[in-house]
Short mmCIF file of C-alpha atoms in Angstrom, two decimals:
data_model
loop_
_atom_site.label_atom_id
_atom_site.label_comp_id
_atom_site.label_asym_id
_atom_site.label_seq_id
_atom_site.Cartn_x
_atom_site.Cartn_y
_atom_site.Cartn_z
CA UNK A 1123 -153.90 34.68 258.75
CA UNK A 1124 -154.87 36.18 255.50
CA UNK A 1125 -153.90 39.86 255.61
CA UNK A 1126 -151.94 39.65 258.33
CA UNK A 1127 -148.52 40.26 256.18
CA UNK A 1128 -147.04 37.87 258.75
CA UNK A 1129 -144.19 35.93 257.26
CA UNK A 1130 -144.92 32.17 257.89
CA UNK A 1131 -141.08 30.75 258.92
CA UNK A 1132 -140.26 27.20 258.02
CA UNK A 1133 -138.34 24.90 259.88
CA UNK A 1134 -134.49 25.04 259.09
CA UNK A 1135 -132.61 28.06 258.61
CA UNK A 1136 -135.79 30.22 259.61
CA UNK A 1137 -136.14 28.58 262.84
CA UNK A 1138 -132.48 29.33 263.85
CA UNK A 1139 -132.44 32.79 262.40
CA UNK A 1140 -135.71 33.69 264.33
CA UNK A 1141 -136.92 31.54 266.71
CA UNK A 1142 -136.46 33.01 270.70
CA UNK A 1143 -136.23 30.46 273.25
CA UNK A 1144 -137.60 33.77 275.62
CA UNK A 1145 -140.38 34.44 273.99
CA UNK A 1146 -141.70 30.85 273.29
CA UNK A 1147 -141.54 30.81 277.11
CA UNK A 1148 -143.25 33.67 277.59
CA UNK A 1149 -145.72 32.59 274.96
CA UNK A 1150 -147.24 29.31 276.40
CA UNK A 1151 -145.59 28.98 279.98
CA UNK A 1152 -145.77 32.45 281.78
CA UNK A 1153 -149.00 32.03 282.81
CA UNK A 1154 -149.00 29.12 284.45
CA UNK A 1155 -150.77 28.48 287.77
CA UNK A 1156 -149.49 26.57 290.48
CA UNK A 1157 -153.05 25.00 291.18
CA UNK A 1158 -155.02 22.76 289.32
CA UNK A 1159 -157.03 23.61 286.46
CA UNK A 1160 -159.18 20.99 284.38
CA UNK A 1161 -158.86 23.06 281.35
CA UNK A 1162 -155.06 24.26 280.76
CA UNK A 1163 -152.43 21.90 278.61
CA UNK A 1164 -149.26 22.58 281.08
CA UNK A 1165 -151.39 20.63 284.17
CA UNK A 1166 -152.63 17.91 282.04
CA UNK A 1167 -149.26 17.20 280.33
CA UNK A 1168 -147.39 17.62 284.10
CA UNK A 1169 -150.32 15.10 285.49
CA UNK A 1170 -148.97 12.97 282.72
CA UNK A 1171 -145.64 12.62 283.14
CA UNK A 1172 -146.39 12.26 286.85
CA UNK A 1173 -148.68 9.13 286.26
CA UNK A 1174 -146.23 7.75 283.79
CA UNK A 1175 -143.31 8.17 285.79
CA UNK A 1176 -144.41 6.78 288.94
CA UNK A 1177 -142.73 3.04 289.74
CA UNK A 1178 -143.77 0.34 287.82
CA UNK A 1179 -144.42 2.06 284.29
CA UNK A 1180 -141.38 3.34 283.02
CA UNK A 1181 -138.94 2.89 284.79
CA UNK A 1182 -134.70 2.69 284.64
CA UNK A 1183 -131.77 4.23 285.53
CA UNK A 1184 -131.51 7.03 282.44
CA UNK A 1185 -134.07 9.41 280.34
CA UNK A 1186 -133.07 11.09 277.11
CA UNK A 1187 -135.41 13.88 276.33
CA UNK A 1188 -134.86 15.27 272.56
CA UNK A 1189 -135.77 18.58 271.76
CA UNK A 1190 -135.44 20.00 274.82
CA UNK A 1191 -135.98 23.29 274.10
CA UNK A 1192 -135.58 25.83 276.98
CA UNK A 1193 -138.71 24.04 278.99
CA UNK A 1194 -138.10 21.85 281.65
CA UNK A 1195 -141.60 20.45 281.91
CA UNK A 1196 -141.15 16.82 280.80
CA UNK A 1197 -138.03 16.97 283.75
CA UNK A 1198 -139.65 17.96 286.48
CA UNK A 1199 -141.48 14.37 287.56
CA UNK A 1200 -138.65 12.23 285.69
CA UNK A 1201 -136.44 13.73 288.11
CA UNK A 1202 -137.48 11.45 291.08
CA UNK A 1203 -137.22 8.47 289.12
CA UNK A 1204 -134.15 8.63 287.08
CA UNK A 1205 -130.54 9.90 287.99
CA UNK A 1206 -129.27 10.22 284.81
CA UNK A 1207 -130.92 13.27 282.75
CA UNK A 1208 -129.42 13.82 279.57
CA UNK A 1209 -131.05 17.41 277.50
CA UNK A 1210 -130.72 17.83 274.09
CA UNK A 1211 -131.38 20.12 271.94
CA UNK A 1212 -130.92 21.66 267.35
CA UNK A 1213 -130.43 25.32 268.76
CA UNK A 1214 -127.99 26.87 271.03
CA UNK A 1215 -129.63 29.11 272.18
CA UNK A 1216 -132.28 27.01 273.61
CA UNK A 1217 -129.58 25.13 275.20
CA UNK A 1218 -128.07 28.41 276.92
CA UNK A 1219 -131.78 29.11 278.34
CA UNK A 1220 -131.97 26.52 279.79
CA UNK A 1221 -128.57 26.27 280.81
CA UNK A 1222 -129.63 29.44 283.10
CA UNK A 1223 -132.20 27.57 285.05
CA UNK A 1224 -129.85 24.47 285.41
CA UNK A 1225 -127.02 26.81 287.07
CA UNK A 1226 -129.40 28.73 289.02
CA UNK A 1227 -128.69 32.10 286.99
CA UNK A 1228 -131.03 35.09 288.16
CA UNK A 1229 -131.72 36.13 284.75
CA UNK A 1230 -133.35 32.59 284.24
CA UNK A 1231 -137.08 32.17 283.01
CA UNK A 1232 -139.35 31.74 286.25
CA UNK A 1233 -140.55 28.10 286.85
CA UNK A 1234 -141.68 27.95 289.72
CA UNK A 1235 -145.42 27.81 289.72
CA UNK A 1236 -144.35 24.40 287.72
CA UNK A 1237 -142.44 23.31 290.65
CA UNK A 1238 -145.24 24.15 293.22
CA UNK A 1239 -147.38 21.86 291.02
CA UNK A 1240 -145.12 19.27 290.58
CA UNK A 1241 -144.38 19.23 294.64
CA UNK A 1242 -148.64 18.88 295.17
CA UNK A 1243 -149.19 16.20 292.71
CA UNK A 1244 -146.06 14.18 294.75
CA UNK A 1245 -148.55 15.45 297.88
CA UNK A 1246 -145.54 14.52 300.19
CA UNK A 1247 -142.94 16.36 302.10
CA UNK A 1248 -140.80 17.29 298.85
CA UNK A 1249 -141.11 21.21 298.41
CA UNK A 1250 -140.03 22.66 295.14
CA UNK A 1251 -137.29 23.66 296.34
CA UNK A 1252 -136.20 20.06 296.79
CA UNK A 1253 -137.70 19.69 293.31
CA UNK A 1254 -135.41 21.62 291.61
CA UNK A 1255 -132.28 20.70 293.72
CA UNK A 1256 -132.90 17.04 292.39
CA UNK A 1257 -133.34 18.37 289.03
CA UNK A 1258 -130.18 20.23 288.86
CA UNK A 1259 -128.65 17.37 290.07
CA UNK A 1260 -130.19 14.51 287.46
CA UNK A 1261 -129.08 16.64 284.44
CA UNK A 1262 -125.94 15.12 283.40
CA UNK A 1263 -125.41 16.99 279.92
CA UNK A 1264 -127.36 19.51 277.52
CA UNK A 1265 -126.42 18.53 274.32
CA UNK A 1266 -126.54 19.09 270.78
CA UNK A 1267 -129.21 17.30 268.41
CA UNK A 1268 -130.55 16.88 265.02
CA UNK A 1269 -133.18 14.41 264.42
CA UNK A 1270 -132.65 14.37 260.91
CA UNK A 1271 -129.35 12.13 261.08
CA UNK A 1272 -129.69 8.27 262.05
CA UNK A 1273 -127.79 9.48 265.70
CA UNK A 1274 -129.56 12.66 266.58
CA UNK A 1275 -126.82 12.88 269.00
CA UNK A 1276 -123.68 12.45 266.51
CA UNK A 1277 -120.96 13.00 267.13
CA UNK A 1278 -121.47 11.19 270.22
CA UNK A 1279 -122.07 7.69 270.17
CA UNK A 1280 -124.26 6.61 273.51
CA UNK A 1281 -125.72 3.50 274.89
CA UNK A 1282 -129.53 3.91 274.30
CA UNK A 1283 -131.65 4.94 276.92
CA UNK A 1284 -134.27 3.40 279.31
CA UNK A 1285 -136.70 6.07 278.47
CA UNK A 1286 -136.94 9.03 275.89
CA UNK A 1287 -139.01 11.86 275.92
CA UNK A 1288 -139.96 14.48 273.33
CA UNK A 1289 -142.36 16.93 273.67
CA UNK A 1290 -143.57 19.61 270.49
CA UNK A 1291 -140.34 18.87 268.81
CA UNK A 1292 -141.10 16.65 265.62
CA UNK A 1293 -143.81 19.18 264.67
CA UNK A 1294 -141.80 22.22 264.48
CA UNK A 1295 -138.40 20.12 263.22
CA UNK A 1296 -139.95 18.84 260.25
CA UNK A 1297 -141.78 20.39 256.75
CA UNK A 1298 -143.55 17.01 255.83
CA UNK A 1299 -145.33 13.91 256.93
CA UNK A 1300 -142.26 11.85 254.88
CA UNK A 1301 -139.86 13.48 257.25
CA UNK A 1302 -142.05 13.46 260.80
CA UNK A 1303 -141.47 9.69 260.01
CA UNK A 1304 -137.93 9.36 259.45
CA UNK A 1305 -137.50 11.21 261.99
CA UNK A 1306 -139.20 9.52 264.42
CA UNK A 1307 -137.19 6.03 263.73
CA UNK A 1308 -134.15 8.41 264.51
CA UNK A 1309 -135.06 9.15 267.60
CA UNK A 1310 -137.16 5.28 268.37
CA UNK A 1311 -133.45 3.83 267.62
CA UNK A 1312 -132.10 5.57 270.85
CA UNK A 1313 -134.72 3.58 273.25
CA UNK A 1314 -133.19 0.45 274.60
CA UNK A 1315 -134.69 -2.91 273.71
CA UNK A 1316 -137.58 -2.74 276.82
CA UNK A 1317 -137.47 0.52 276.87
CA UNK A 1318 -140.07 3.39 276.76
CA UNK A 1319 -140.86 6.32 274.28
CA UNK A 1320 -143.22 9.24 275.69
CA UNK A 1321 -144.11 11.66 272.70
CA UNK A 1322 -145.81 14.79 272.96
CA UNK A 1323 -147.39 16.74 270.24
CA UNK A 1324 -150.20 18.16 267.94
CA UNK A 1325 -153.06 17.16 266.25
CA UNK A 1326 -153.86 19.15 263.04
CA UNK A 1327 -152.02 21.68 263.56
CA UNK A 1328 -150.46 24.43 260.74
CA UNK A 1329 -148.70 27.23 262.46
CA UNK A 1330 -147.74 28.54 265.87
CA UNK A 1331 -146.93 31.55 267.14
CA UNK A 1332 -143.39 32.41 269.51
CA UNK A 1333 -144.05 35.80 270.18
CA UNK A 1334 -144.53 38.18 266.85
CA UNK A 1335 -143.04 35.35 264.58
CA UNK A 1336 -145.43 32.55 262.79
CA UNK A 1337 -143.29 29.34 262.49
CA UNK A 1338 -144.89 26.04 260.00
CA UNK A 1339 -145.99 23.11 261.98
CA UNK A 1340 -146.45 19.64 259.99
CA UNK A 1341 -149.57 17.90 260.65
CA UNK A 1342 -150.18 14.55 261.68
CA UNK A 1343 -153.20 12.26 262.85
CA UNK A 1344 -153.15 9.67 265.82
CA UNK A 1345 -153.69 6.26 262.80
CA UNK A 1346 -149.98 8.16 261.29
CA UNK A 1347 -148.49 7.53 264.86
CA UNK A 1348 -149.44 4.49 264.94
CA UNK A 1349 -148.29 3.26 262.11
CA UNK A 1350 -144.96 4.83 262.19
CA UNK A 1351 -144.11 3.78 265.43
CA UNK A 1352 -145.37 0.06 264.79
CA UNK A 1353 -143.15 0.41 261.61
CA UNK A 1354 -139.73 1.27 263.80
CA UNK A 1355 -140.71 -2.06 266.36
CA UNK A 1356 -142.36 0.28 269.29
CA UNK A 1357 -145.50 -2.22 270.87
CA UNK A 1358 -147.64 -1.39 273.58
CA UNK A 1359 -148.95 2.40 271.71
CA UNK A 1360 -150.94 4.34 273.76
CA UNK A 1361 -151.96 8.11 272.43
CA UNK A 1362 -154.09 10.35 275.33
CA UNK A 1363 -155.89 13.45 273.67
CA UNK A 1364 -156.84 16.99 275.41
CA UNK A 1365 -158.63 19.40 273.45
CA UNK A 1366 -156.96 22.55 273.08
CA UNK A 1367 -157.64 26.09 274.95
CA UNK A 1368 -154.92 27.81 272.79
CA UNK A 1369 -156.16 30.52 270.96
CA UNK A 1370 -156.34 29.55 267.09
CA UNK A 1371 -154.45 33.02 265.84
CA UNK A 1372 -151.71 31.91 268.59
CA UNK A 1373 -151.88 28.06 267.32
CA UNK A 1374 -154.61 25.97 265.10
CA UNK A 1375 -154.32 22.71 266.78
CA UNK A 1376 -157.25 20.74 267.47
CA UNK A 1377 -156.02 18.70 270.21
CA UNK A 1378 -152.53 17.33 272.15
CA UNK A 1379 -151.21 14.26 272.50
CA UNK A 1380 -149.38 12.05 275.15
CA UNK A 1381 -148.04 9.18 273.71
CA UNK A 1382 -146.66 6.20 275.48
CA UNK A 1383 -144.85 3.04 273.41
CA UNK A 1384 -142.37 -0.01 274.23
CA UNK A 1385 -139.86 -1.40 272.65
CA UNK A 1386 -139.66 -5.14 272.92
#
């Protein structure tokens, strides 16, 4: 990026100032085909949470997913499975984006090449439309968060969950390895003792781009995982890699991960 004169943002204030919830979708979702393709992140991560979600994995009754954003990616297969969807995420206006999808606004970002894939993986009768009814109808609440404090939920006080997701939120949240970690046991202390964690993120990755803006990402390694999560009491860690197709000016990563843990 040298000689760009792009301003790299940090997380905090810069990220509310001048991240847009629009233009990340645009960014890294708008092309997104409805068929299967070997190479692209989306399909992989959507194959995923469709393995993972199936019965006899993680299961239960309700799913927290932290960080949110305006993508409802890591919703679309836990919406068979559990009845109780509860969003969250740091910035409104990532909460009113996807607000628009939820209440079937016309203005709303287009998903449904996701839900045409999501309705071939089930490869039964379900249609996306029936996808996204049963979507609609699993989110209970969009909420604020703030990984940073001991209850990323606070004010609210809830029950942990059977399951919680969060996918490319810890990266962008957080300006050093120190904090990724406290963070983390934040979020591990809402899974319920034999419940499931499902993380998604980056390896070695720098910076991102959301549409003209460059926004920090904190880098971590698969051995850091580990150890963090083993630190907070998750068991059972199991980190899937894919190679990234991303172009490096739009994001440096090497690779994704999937991460599955338990708590005992």
């Amino acid at each position: 990026m040298a000689g760009s004169q792009v301003t790299l943002r940090m997380p905090g204030e810069d990220y509310v100032r001048y991240f847009q919830p629009r233009d990340y979708l645009n960014t890294y979702f708008s092309g997104f085909q409805g068929k299967d393709e070997k190479d692209d992140f989306g399909h992989w991560m959507m194959k995923g949470h469709h393995e993972i979600f199936q019965p006899g994995q993680l299961t239960g009754q309700r799913l927290l997913d932290i960080g949110t954003g305006p993508n409802i990616m890591s919703l679309l297969s836990a919406s068979k499975y559990f009845p109780e969807i509860t969003c969250s995420d740091y910035l409104q206006s990532c909460r009113e984006e996807l607000q628009q999808w939820l209440h079937d606004d016309p203005g709303a970002f287009d998903w449904s090449p996701h839900l045409q894939y999501t309705s071939a993986l089930e490869g039964d009768s379900t249609t996306p439309e029936d996808i996204a009814s049963r979507l609609r109808s699993a989110v209970k609440a969009v909420l604020p968060c703030d990984v940073f404090q001991p209850n990323p939920l606070a004010p609210l006080s809830l029950e942990p969950f059977d399951v919680v997701v969060s996918s490319l939120c810890l990266d962008s949240a957080c300006k050093t390895r120190e904090e990724y970690c406290a963070c983390l046991g934040n979020m591990a202390s809402l899974v319920k003792s034999g419940g499931g964690l499902i993380l998604i993120g980056t390896l070695d990755c720098t910076i991102y781009t959301v549409g003209k803006e460059l926004f920090y990402n904190v880098t971590v390694e698969d051995d850091f995982l580990r150890d963090s999560l083993t630190k907070f009491g998750l068991a059972n860690i199991e980190i899937k890699k894919f190679a990234s197709n991303l172009d490096v000016k739009v994001c440096d990563l090497s690779a994704f991960y999937y991460l599955t843990a338990k708590k005992p």
